[in-house]
CSV table of C-alpha atoms in Angstrom, one decimal:
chain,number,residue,atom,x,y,z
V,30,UNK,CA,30.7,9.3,-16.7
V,31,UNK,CA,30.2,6.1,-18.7
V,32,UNK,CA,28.4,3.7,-16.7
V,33,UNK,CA,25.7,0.5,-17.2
V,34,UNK,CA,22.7,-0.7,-15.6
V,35,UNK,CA,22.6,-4.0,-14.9
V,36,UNK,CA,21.5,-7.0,-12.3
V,37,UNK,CA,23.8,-7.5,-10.0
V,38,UNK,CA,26.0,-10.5,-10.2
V,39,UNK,CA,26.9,-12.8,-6.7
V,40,UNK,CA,30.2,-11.5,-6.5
V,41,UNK,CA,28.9,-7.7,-6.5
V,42,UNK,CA,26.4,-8.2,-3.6
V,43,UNK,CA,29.1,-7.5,-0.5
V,44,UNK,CA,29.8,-4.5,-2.4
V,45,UNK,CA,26.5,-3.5,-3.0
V,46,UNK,CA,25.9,-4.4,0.3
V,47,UNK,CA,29.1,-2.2,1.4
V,48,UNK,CA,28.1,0.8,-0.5
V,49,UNK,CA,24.6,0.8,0.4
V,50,UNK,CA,25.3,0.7,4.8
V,51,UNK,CA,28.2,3.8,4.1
V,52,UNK,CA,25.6,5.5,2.2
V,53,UNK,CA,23.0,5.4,5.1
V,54,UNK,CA,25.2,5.9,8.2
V,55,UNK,CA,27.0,8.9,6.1
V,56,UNK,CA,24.0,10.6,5.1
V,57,UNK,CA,22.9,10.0,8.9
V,58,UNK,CA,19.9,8.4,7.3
V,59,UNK,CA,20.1,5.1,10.3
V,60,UNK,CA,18.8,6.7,13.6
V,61,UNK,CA,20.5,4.5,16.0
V,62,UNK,CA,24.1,4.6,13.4
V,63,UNK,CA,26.1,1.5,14.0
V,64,UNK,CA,23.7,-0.5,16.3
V,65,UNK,CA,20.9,0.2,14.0
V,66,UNK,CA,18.7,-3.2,13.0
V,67,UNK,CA,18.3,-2.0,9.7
V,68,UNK,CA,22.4,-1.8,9.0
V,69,UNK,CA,21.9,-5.7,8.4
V,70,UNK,CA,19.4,-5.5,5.8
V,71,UNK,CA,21.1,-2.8,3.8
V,72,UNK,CA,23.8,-5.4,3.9
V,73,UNK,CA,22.0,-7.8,2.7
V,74,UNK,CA,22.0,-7.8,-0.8
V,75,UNK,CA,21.9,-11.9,-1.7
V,76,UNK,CA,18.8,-12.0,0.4
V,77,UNK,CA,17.2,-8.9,-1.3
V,78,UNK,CA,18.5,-10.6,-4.7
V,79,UNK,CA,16.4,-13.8,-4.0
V,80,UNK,CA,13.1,-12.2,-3.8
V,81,UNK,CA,13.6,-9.2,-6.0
V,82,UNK,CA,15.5,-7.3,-8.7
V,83,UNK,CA,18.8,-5.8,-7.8
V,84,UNK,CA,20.4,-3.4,-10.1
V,85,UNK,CA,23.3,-1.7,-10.2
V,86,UNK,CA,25.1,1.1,-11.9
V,87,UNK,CA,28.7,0.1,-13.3
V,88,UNK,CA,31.8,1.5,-15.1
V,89,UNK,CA,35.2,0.2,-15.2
V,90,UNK,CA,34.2,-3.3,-13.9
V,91,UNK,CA,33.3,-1.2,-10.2
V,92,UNK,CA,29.5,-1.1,-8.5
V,93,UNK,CA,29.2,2.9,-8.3
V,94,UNK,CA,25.5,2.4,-6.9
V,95,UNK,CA,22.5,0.4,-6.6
V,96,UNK,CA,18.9,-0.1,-6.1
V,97,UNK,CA,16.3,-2.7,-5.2
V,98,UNK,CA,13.3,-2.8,-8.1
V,99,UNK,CA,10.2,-4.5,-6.4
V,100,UNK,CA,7.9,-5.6,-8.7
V,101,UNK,CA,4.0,-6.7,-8.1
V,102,UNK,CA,3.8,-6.6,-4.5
V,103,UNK,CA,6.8,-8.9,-4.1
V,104,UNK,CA,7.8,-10.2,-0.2
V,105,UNK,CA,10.5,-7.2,-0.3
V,106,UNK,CA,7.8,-4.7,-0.7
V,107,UNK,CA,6.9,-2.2,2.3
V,108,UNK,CA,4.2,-0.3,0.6
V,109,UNK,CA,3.6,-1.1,-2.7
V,110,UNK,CA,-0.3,-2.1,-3.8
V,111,UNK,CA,-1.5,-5.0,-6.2
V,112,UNK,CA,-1.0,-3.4,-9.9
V,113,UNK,CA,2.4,-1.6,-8.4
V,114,UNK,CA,6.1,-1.6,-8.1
V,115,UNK,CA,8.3,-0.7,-5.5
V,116,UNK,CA,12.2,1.1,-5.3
V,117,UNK,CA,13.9,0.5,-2.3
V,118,UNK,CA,17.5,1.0,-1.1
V,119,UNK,CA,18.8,3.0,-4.1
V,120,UNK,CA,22.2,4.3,-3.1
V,121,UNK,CA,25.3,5.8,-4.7
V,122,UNK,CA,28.8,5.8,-3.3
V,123,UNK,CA,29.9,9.3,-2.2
V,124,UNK,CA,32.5,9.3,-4.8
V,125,UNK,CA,30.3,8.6,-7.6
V,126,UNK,CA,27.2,10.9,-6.6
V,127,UNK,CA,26.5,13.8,-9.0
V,128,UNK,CA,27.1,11.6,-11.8
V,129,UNK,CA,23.7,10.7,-13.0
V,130,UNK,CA,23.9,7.0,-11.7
V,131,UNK,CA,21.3,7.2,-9.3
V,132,UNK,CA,18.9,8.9,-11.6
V,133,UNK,CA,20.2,6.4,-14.1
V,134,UNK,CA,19.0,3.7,-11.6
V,135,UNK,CA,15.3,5.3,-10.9
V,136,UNK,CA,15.0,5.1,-14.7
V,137,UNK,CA,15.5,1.7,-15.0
V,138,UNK,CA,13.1,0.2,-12.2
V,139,UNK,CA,10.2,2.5,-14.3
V,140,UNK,CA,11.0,0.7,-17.1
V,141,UNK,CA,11.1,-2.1,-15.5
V,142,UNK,CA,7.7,-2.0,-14.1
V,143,UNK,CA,6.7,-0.8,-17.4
V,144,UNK,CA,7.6,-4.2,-18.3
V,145,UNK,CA,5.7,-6.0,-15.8
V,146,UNK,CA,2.5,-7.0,-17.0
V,147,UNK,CA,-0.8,-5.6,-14.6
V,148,UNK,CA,1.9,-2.7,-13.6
V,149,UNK,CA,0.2,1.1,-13.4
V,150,UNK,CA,2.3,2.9,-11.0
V,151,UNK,CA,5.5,2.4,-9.3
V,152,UNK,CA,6.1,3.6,-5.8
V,153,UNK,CA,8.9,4.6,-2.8
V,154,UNK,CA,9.8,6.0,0.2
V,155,UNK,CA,12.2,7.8,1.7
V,156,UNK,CA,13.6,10.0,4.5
V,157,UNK,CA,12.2,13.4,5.3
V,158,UNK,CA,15.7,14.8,5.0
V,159,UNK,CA,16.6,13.2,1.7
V,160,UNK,CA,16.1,16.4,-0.1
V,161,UNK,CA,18.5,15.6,-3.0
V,162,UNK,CA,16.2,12.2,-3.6
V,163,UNK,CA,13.0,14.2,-3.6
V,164,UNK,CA,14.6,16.6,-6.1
V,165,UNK,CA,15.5,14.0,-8.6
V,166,UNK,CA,12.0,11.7,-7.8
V,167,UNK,CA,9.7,15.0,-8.6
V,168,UNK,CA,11.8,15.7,-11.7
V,169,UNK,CA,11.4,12.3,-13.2
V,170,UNK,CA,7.9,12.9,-12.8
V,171,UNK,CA,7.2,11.2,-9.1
V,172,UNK,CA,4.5,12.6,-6.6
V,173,UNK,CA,4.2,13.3,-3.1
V,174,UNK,CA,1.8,10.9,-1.8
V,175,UNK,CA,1.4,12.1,1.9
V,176,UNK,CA,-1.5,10.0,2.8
V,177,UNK,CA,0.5,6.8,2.1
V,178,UNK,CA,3.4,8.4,4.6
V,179,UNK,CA,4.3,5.5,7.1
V,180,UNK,CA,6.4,4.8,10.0
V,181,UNK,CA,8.2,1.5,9.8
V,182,UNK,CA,8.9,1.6,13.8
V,183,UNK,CA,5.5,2.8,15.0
V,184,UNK,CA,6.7,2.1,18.6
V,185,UNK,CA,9.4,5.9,17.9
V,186,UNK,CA,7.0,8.7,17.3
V,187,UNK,CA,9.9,10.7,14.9
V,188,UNK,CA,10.6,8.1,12.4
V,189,UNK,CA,8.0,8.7,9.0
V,190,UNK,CA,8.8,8.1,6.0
V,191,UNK,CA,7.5,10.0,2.9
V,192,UNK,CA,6.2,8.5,0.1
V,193,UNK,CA,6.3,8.9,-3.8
V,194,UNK,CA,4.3,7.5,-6.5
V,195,UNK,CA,4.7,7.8,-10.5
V,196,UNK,CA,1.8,6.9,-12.6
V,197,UNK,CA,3.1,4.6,-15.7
C-alpha cells in the first residue's frame, strides 16, 4: 500500500484521535475499557500536537495511523532522558494493520530524533501483551530495557509497562 508520513494537519486530529482510542480498547490495551482516564488523552490529539510531533500515515487523502514523536525530553515525555526522544501512542487502524504503516511511522520518529541536535537514543514503552509491537521494535533494531520498566499507576500492582530503547 501507498501511503505518506506526514504531521498531522488540525482537521486530521479527531481522526487521529478516533483511531488511536479504537485501537486501544480493541486490542484490550485500556484496563478499565470505556471508563478508562487514559481514553481522553489518546483522544487528545490537538493537545499532544501543541507540545509535540504528531505524525501520521496517509493514502488516498485518509489517516490509516499515527504516532506521537517526543523529542528532547519534551512535557509529553513519560520516560525519555536529556540527550533522548520518546514514541508514544503509535496506532494503526484495524483495517490498515499489516501494511507497513506503523513500521513506516517508527521509522520516521528515528529519523526524526536523528535530526534533533544533542539526540543519542530514542526510547518507548509499551504493553506486556503488545507482542506484534515488540516484534517490529526489536527488528528495527530496538532493545529491551527492563530496568527502565515503569508503572504509570503505581497505586494497581498489574499495570508495568516495558520499555525499549534504540541507540542512534
Amino acid at each position: 500500500m501507498d501511503f505518506v508520513i506526514r504531521r498531522a494537519t488540525a482537521e486530521e486530529y479527531d481522526t487521529l484521535g478516533e483511531i488511536t482510542a479504537h485501537a486501544y480498547l480493541g486490542d484490550g490495551l485500556l484496563d478499565f475499557g470505556d471508563d478508562d482516564a487514559y481514553l481522553h488523552e489518546l483522544r487528545a490529539v490537538a493537545k499532544r500536537a501543541a507540545a509535540a510531533e504528531v505524525l501520521v500515515a496517509a493514502a488516498d487523502g485518509r489517516v490509516l495511523g499515527g504516532a506521537t514523536f517526543v523529542a528532547s525530553c519534551g512535557p509529553m515525555a513519560d520516560i525519555a532522558r536529556p540527550g533522548e526522544a520518546e514514541i508514544r501512542m503509535l496506532a494503526v487502524a484495524r483495517e490498515a494493520r499489516g501494511r507497513g504503516a506503523g513500521e513506516a511511522l517508527v521509522r520516521a520518529c528515528v529519523e526524526r530524533a536523528r535530526s534533533v541536535p544533542g539526540c543519542v537514543r530514542v526510547v518507548l514503552s509499551t504493553q506486556r501483551t503488545m507482542h506484534g509491537a515488540h516484534r517490529l521494535y526489536e527488528r528495527l533494531g530496538f532493545t529491551r530495557t527492563p530496568d527502565r520498566d515503569w508503572n504509570p499507576l503505581p497505586e494497581l500492582d498489574d499495570i508495568t509497562l516495558l520499555t525499549y530503547e534504540l541507540t542512534l
